[in-house]
Amino acid sequence: MGHAFNHTVMDSLTRYHRMKGANTLWVPGTDHAGIATQIVVCLLYTSDAADEENLVYISVVAVSLK
């Protein structure tokens, strides 16, 4: 129920501001998961285990997550 409620509130606010003449864009479905994935990939890139072979693997995984 939490996500459904949040999407409803955000949709309502976006529509309200659009009716008031503001330029609005709200893309439902975007959330914190992308940020968490980016942090993990950045940590992997900067860790001691980031040798050439691991960096190739990390790059492949990062591309597949997009």
PDB file of N, CA and C in Angstrom:
ATOM      1  N   MET A   1       0.818  -1.189   0.000  1.00  0.00           N
ATOM      2  CA  MET A   1       0.000   0.000   0.000  1.00  0.00           C
ATOM      3  C   MET A   1       0.867   1.259   0.000  1.00  0.00           C
ATOM      4  N   GLY A   2       2.064   1.187   0.556  1.00  0.00           N
ATOM      5  CA  GLY A   2       2.918   2.357   0.646  1.00  0.00           C
ATOM      6  C   GLY A   2       3.272   2.949  -0.705  1.00  0.00           C
ATOM      7  N   HIS A   3       3.721   2.097  -1.649  1.00  0.00           N
ATOM      8  CA  HIS A   3       4.098   2.610  -2.959  1.00  0.00           C
ATOM      9  C   HIS A   3       2.882   3.140  -3.717  1.00  0.00           C
ATOM     10  N   ALA A   4       1.768   2.441  -3.626  1.00  0.00           N
ATOM     11  CA  ALA A   4       0.558   2.888  -4.319  1.00  0.00           C
ATOM     12  C   ALA A   4       0.119   4.249  -3.792  1.00  0.00           C
ATOM     13  N   PHE A   5       0.167   4.419  -2.492  1.00  0.00           N
ATOM     14  CA  PHE A   5      -0.217   5.702  -1.905  1.00  0.00           C
ATOM     15  C   PHE A   5       0.737   6.805  -2.358  1.00  0.00           C
ATOM     16  N   ASN A   6       2.038   6.522  -2.324  1.00  0.00           N
ATOM     17  CA  ASN A   6       3.027   7.515  -2.729  1.00  0.00           C
ATOM     18  C   ASN A   6       2.837   7.902  -4.190  1.00  0.00           C
ATOM     19  N   HIS A   7       2.590   6.922  -5.062  1.00  0.00           N
ATOM     20  CA  HIS A   7       2.382   7.236  -6.481  1.00  0.00           C
ATOM     21  C   HIS A   7       1.135   8.086  -6.677  1.00  0.00           C
ATOM     22  N   THR A   8       0.102   7.803  -5.922  1.00  0.00           N
ATOM     23  CA  THR A   8      -1.135   8.577  -6.028  1.00  0.00           C
ATOM     24  C   THR A   8      -0.900  10.023  -5.610  1.00  0.00           C
ATOM     25  N   VAL A   9      -0.188  10.224  -4.515  1.00  0.00           N
ATOM     26  CA  VAL A   9       0.098  11.581  -4.040  1.00  0.00           C
ATOM     27  C   VAL A   9       0.943  12.333  -5.063  1.00  0.00           C
ATOM     28  N   MET A  10       1.999  11.693  -5.555  1.00  0.00           N
ATOM     29  CA  MET A  10       2.875  12.356  -6.526  1.00  0.00           C
ATOM     30  C   MET A  10       2.138  12.669  -7.825  1.00  0.00           C
ATOM     31  N   ASP A  11       1.292  11.748  -8.285  1.00  0.00           N
ATOM     32  CA  ASP A  11       0.509  11.979  -9.489  1.00  0.00           C
ATOM     33  C   ASP A  11      -0.441  13.151  -9.289  1.00  0.00           C
ATOM     34  N   SER A  12      -1.078  13.198  -8.143  1.00  0.00           N
ATOM     35  CA  SER A  12      -2.016  14.293  -7.856  1.00  0.00           C
ATOM     36  C   SER A  12      -1.296  15.640  -7.816  1.00  0.00           C
ATOM     37  N   LEU A  13      -0.148  15.684  -7.158  1.00  0.00           N
ATOM     38  CA  LEU A  13       0.612  16.934  -7.090  1.00  0.00           C
ATOM     39  C   LEU A  13       1.098  17.377  -8.465  1.00  0.00           C
ATOM     40  N   THR A  14       1.542  16.421  -9.261  1.00  0.00           N
ATOM     41  CA  THR A  14       2.004  16.750 -10.618  1.00  0.00           C
ATOM     42  C   THR A  14       0.868  17.307 -11.452  1.00  0.00           C
ATOM     43  N   ARG A  15      -0.297  16.662 -11.394  1.00  0.00           N
ATOM     44  CA  ARG A  15      -1.450  17.146 -12.162  1.00  0.00           C
ATOM     45  C   ARG A  15      -1.911  18.520 -11.678  1.00  0.00           C
ATOM     46  N   TYR A  16      -1.878  18.735 -10.377  1.00  0.00           N
ATOM     47  CA  TYR A  16      -2.271  20.028  -9.810  1.00  0.00           C
ATOM     48  C   TYR A  16      -1.365  21.140 -10.351  1.00  0.00           C
ATOM     49  N   HIS A  17      -0.067  20.916 -10.285  1.00  0.00           N
ATOM     50  CA  HIS A  17       0.867  21.943 -10.753  1.00  0.00           C
ATOM     51  C   HIS A  17       0.776  22.134 -12.265  1.00  0.00           C
ATOM     52  N   ARG A  18       0.491  21.061 -13.008  1.00  0.00           N
ATOM     53  CA  ARG A  18       0.306  21.194 -14.456  1.00  0.00           C
ATOM     54  C   ARG A  18      -0.914  22.053 -14.753  1.00  0.00           C
ATOM     55  N   MET A  19      -2.006  21.855 -13.996  1.00  0.00           N
ATOM     56  CA  MET A  19      -3.214  22.668 -14.197  1.00  0.00           C
ATOM     57  C   MET A  19      -2.961  24.132 -13.859  1.00  0.00           C
ATOM     58  N   LYS A  20      -2.024  24.396 -12.960  1.00  0.00           N
ATOM     59  CA  LYS A  20      -1.675  25.773 -12.598  1.00  0.00           C
ATOM     60  C   LYS A  20      -0.729  26.416 -13.613  1.00  0.00           C
ATOM     61  N   GLY A  21      -0.321  25.637 -14.640  1.00  0.00           N
ATOM     62  CA  GLY A  21       0.501  26.188 -15.701  1.00  0.00           C
ATOM     63  C   GLY A  21       1.980  25.862 -15.618  1.00  0.00           C
ATOM     64  N   ALA A  22       2.375  25.082 -14.634  1.00  0.00           N
ATOM     65  CA  ALA A  22       3.796  24.735 -14.501  1.00  0.00           C
ATOM     66  C   ALA A  22       4.162  23.639 -15.499  1.00  0.00           C
ATOM     67  N   ASN A  23       5.397  23.658 -15.954  1.00  0.00           N
ATOM     68  CA  ASN A  23       5.925  22.558 -16.754  1.00  0.00           C
ATOM     69  C   ASN A  23       6.219  21.412 -15.805  1.00  0.00           C
ATOM     70  N   THR A  24       5.612  20.274 -16.020  1.00  0.00           N
ATOM     71  CA  THR A  24       5.800  19.153 -15.086  1.00  0.00           C
ATOM     72  C   THR A  24       6.153  17.883 -15.839  1.00  0.00           C
ATOM     73  N   LEU A  25       6.924  17.049 -15.170  1.00  0.00           N
ATOM     74  CA  LEU A  25       7.207  15.705 -15.657  1.00  0.00           C
ATOM     75  C   LEU A  25       7.453  14.837 -14.439  1.00  0.00           C
ATOM     76  N   TRP A  26       6.649  13.830 -14.285  1.00  0.00           N
ATOM     77  CA  TRP A  26       6.867  12.870 -13.217  1.00  0.00           C
ATOM     78  C   TRP A  26       6.825  11.489 -13.849  1.00  0.00           C
ATOM     79  N   VAL A  27       7.886  10.731 -13.683  1.00  0.00           N
ATOM     80  CA  VAL A  27       7.992   9.402 -14.272  1.00  0.00           C
ATOM     81  C   VAL A  27       7.781   8.381 -13.167  1.00  0.00           C
ATOM     82  N   PRO A  28       6.621   7.743 -13.127  1.00  0.00           N
ATOM     83  CA  PRO A  28       6.391   6.758 -12.077  1.00  0.00           C
ATOM     84  C   PRO A  28       7.294   5.549 -12.273  1.00  0.00           C
ATOM     85  N   GLY A  29       7.649   4.935 -11.165  1.00  0.00           N
ATOM     86  CA  GLY A  29       8.464   3.743 -11.220  1.00  0.00           C
ATOM     87  C   GLY A  29       9.931   4.000 -10.926  1.00  0.00           C
ATOM     88  N   THR A  30      10.339   5.259 -10.865  1.00  0.00           N
ATOM     89  CA  THR A  30      11.724   5.550 -10.514  1.00  0.00           C
ATOM     90  C   THR A  30      11.803   5.698  -8.999  1.00  0.00           C
ATOM     91  N   ASP A  31      12.825   5.120  -8.414  1.00  0.00           N
ATOM     92  CA  ASP A  31      12.947   5.205  -6.968  1.00  0.00           C
ATOM     93  C   ASP A  31      14.403   5.057  -6.561  1.00  0.00           C
ATOM     94  N   HIS A  32      14.622   4.713  -5.345  1.00  0.00           N
ATOM     95  CA  HIS A  32      15.953   4.663  -4.754  1.00  0.00           C
ATOM     96  C   HIS A  32      16.804   3.487  -5.216  1.00  0.00           C
ATOM     97  N   ALA A  33      16.237   2.498  -5.876  1.00  0.00           N
ATOM     98  CA  ALA A  33      17.002   1.299  -6.242  1.00  0.00           C
ATOM     99  C   ALA A  33      18.163   1.625  -7.179  1.00  0.00           C
ATOM    100  N   GLY A  34      17.970   2.544  -8.090  1.00  0.00           N
ATOM    101  CA  GLY A  34      19.041   2.923  -9.009  1.00  0.00           C
ATOM    102  C   GLY A  34      20.208   3.562  -8.284  1.00  0.00           C
ATOM    103  N   ILE A  35      19.921   4.360  -7.280  1.00  0.00           N
ATOM    104  CA  ILE A  35      20.971   5.008  -6.498  1.00  0.00           C
ATOM    105  C   ILE A  35      21.769   3.967  -5.726  1.00  0.00           C
ATOM    106  N   ALA A  36      21.091   3.009  -5.134  1.00  0.00           N
ATOM    107  CA  ALA A  36      21.778   1.965  -4.377  1.00  0.00           C
ATOM    108  C   ALA A  36      22.677   1.137  -5.291  1.00  0.00           C
ATOM    109  N   THR A  37      22.201   0.826  -6.481  1.00  0.00           N
ATOM    110  CA  THR A  37      23.009   0.062  -7.435  1.00  0.00           C
ATOM    111  C   THR A  37      24.241   0.850  -7.841  1.00  0.00           C
ATOM    112  N   GLN A  38      24.073   2.134  -8.091  1.00  0.00           N
ATOM    113  CA  GLN A  38      25.208   2.977  -8.473  1.00  0.00           C
ATOM    114  C   GLN A  38      26.261   3.017  -7.365  1.00  0.00           C
ATOM    115  N   ILE A  39      25.827   3.110  -6.129  1.00  0.00           N
ATOM    116  CA  ILE A  39      26.771   3.148  -5.003  1.00  0.00           C
ATOM    117  C   ILE A  39      27.571   1.853  -4.939  1.00  0.00           C
ATOM    118  N   VAL A  40      26.899   0.712  -5.104  1.00  0.00           N
ATOM    119  CA  VAL A  40      27.598  -0.578  -5.057  1.00  0.00           C
ATOM    120  C   VAL A  40      28.630  -0.666  -6.176  1.00  0.00           C
ATOM    121  N   VAL A  41      28.259  -0.271  -7.374  1.00  0.00           N
ATOM    122  CA  VAL A  41      29.190  -0.327  -8.503  1.00  0.00           C
ATOM    123  C   VAL A  41      30.379   0.599  -8.260  1.00  0.00           C
ATOM    124  N   CYS A  42      30.125   1.797  -7.756  1.00  0.00           N
ATOM    125  CA  CYS A  42      31.223   2.727  -7.464  1.00  0.00           C
ATOM    126  C   CYS A  42      32.154   2.167  -6.394  1.00  0.00           C
ATOM    127  N   LEU A  43      31.597   1.540  -5.383  1.00  0.00           N
ATOM    128  CA  LEU A  43      32.431   0.926  -4.347  1.00  0.00           C
ATOM    129  C   LEU A  43      33.273  -0.210  -4.916  1.00  0.00           C
ATOM    130  N   LEU A  44      32.684  -0.979  -5.818  1.00  0.00           N
ATOM    131  CA  LEU A  44      33.434  -2.068  -6.441  1.00  0.00           C
ATOM    132  C   LEU A  44      34.575  -1.521  -7.298  1.00  0.00           C
ATOM    133  N   TYR A  45      34.330  -0.428  -8.002  1.00  0.00           N
ATOM    134  CA  TYR A  45      35.368   0.185  -8.831  1.00  0.00           C
ATOM    135  C   TYR A  45      36.539   0.692  -7.991  1.00  0.00           C
ATOM    136  N   THR A  46      36.257   1.146  -6.794  1.00  0.00           N
ATOM    137  CA  THR A  46      37.309   1.748  -5.985  1.00  0.00           C
ATOM    138  C   THR A  46      37.881   0.800  -4.936  1.00  0.00           C
ATOM    139  N   SER A  47      37.415  -0.432  -4.900  1.00  0.00           N
ATOM    140  CA  SER A  47      37.907  -1.367  -3.889  1.00  0.00           C
ATOM    141  C   SER A  47      39.262  -1.936  -4.298  1.00  0.00           C
ATOM    142  N   ASP A  48      39.940  -2.570  -3.352  1.00  0.00           N
ATOM    143  CA  ASP A  48      41.238  -3.200  -3.622  1.00  0.00           C
ATOM    144  C   ASP A  48      41.095  -4.386  -4.575  1.00  0.00           C
ATOM    145  N   ALA A  49      39.912  -4.963  -4.643  1.00  0.00           N
ATOM    146  CA  ALA A  49      39.691  -6.125  -5.500  1.00  0.00           C
ATOM    147  C   ALA A  49      39.465  -5.726  -6.958  1.00  0.00           C
ATOM    148  N   ALA A  50      39.596  -4.468  -7.265  1.00  0.00           N
ATOM    149  CA  ALA A  50      39.298  -3.976  -8.608  1.00  0.00           C
ATOM    150  C   ALA A  50      40.504  -4.132  -9.526  1.00  0.00           C
ATOM    151  N   ASP A  51      40.892  -5.362  -9.807  1.00  0.00           N
ATOM    152  CA  ASP A  51      41.945  -5.580 -10.789  1.00  0.00           C
ATOM    153  C   ASP A  51      41.316  -5.589 -12.181  1.00  0.00           C
ATOM    154  N   GLU A  52      42.117  -5.765 -13.201  1.00  0.00           N
ATOM    155  CA  GLU A  52      41.621  -5.638 -14.573  1.00  0.00           C
ATOM    156  C   GLU A  52      40.508  -6.640 -14.884  1.00  0.00           C
ATOM    157  N   GLU A  53      40.667  -7.878 -14.462  1.00  0.00           N
ATOM    158  CA  GLU A  53      39.650  -8.896 -14.731  1.00  0.00           C
ATOM    159  C   GLU A  53      38.333  -8.556 -14.037  1.00  0.00           C
ATOM    160  N   ASN A  54      38.407  -8.133 -12.792  1.00  0.00           N
ATOM    161  CA  ASN A  54      37.191  -7.777 -12.056  1.00  0.00           C
ATOM    162  C   ASN A  54      36.522  -6.536 -12.643  1.00  0.00           C
ATOM    163  N   LEU A  55      37.306  -5.571 -13.113  1.00  0.00           N
ATOM    164  CA  LEU A  55      36.714  -4.366 -13.696  1.00  0.00           C
ATOM    165  C   LEU A  55      35.924  -4.692 -14.953  1.00  0.00           C
ATOM    166  N   VAL A  56      36.403  -5.637 -15.751  1.00  0.00           N
ATOM    167  CA  VAL A  56      35.649  -6.057 -16.930  1.00  0.00           C
ATOM    168  C   VAL A  56      34.333  -6.684 -16.493  1.00  0.00           C
ATOM    169  N   TYR A  57      34.371  -7.548 -15.491  1.00  0.00           N
ATOM    170  CA  TYR A  57      33.150  -8.182 -14.978  1.00  0.00           C
ATOM    171  C   TYR A  57      32.187  -7.130 -14.422  1.00  0.00           C
ATOM    172  N   ILE A  58      32.719  -6.191 -13.639  1.00  0.00           N
ATOM    173  CA  ILE A  58      31.879  -5.147 -13.051  1.00  0.00           C
ATOM    174  C   ILE A  58      31.236  -4.308 -14.147  1.00  0.00           C
ATOM    175  N   SER A  59      31.985  -3.993 -15.188  1.00  0.00           N
ATOM    176  CA  SER A  59      31.440  -3.200 -16.298  1.00  0.00           C
ATOM    177  C   SER A  59      30.296  -3.928 -16.994  1.00  0.00           C
ATOM    178  N   VAL A  60      30.451  -5.237 -17.206  1.00  0.00           N
ATOM    179  CA  VAL A  60      29.407  -6.033 -17.839  1.00  0.00           C
ATOM    180  C   VAL A  60      28.160  -6.052 -16.959  1.00  0.00           C
ATOM    181  N   VAL A  61      28.345  -6.239 -15.669  1.00  0.00           N
ATOM    182  CA  VAL A  61      27.212  -6.254 -14.745  1.00  0.00           C
ATOM    183  C   VAL A  61      26.537  -4.887 -14.723  1.00  0.00           C
ATOM    184  N   ALA A  62      27.303  -3.818 -14.685  1.00  0.00           N
ATOM    185  CA  ALA A  62      26.735  -2.472 -14.636  1.00  0.00           C
ATOM    186  C   ALA A  62      25.920  -2.185 -15.887  1.00  0.00           C
ATOM    187  N   VAL A  63      26.394  -2.590 -17.052  1.00  0.00           N
ATOM    188  CA  VAL A  63      25.668  -2.367 -18.291  1.00  0.00           C
ATOM    189  C   VAL A  63      24.372  -3.168 -18.297  1.00  0.00           C
ATOM    190  N   SER A  64      24.413  -4.393 -17.768  1.00  0.00           N
ATOM    191  CA  SER A  64      23.213  -5.220 -17.770  1.00  0.00           C
ATOM    192  C   SER A  64      22.160  -4.697 -16.796  1.00  0.00           C
ATOM    193  N   LEU A  65      22.539  -3.865 -15.832  1.00  0.00           N
ATOM    194  CA  LEU A  65      21.584  -3.318 -14.874  1.00  0.00           C
ATOM    195  C   LEU A  65      20.831  -2.121 -15.405  1.00  0.00           C
ATOM    196  N   LYS A  66      21.281  -1.542 -16.490  1.00  0.00           N
ATOM    197  CA  LYS A  66      20.608  -0.341 -17.025  1.00  0.00           C
ATOM    198  C   LYS A  66      19.271  -0.662 -17.603  1.00  0.00           C
TER     199      LYS A  66
END
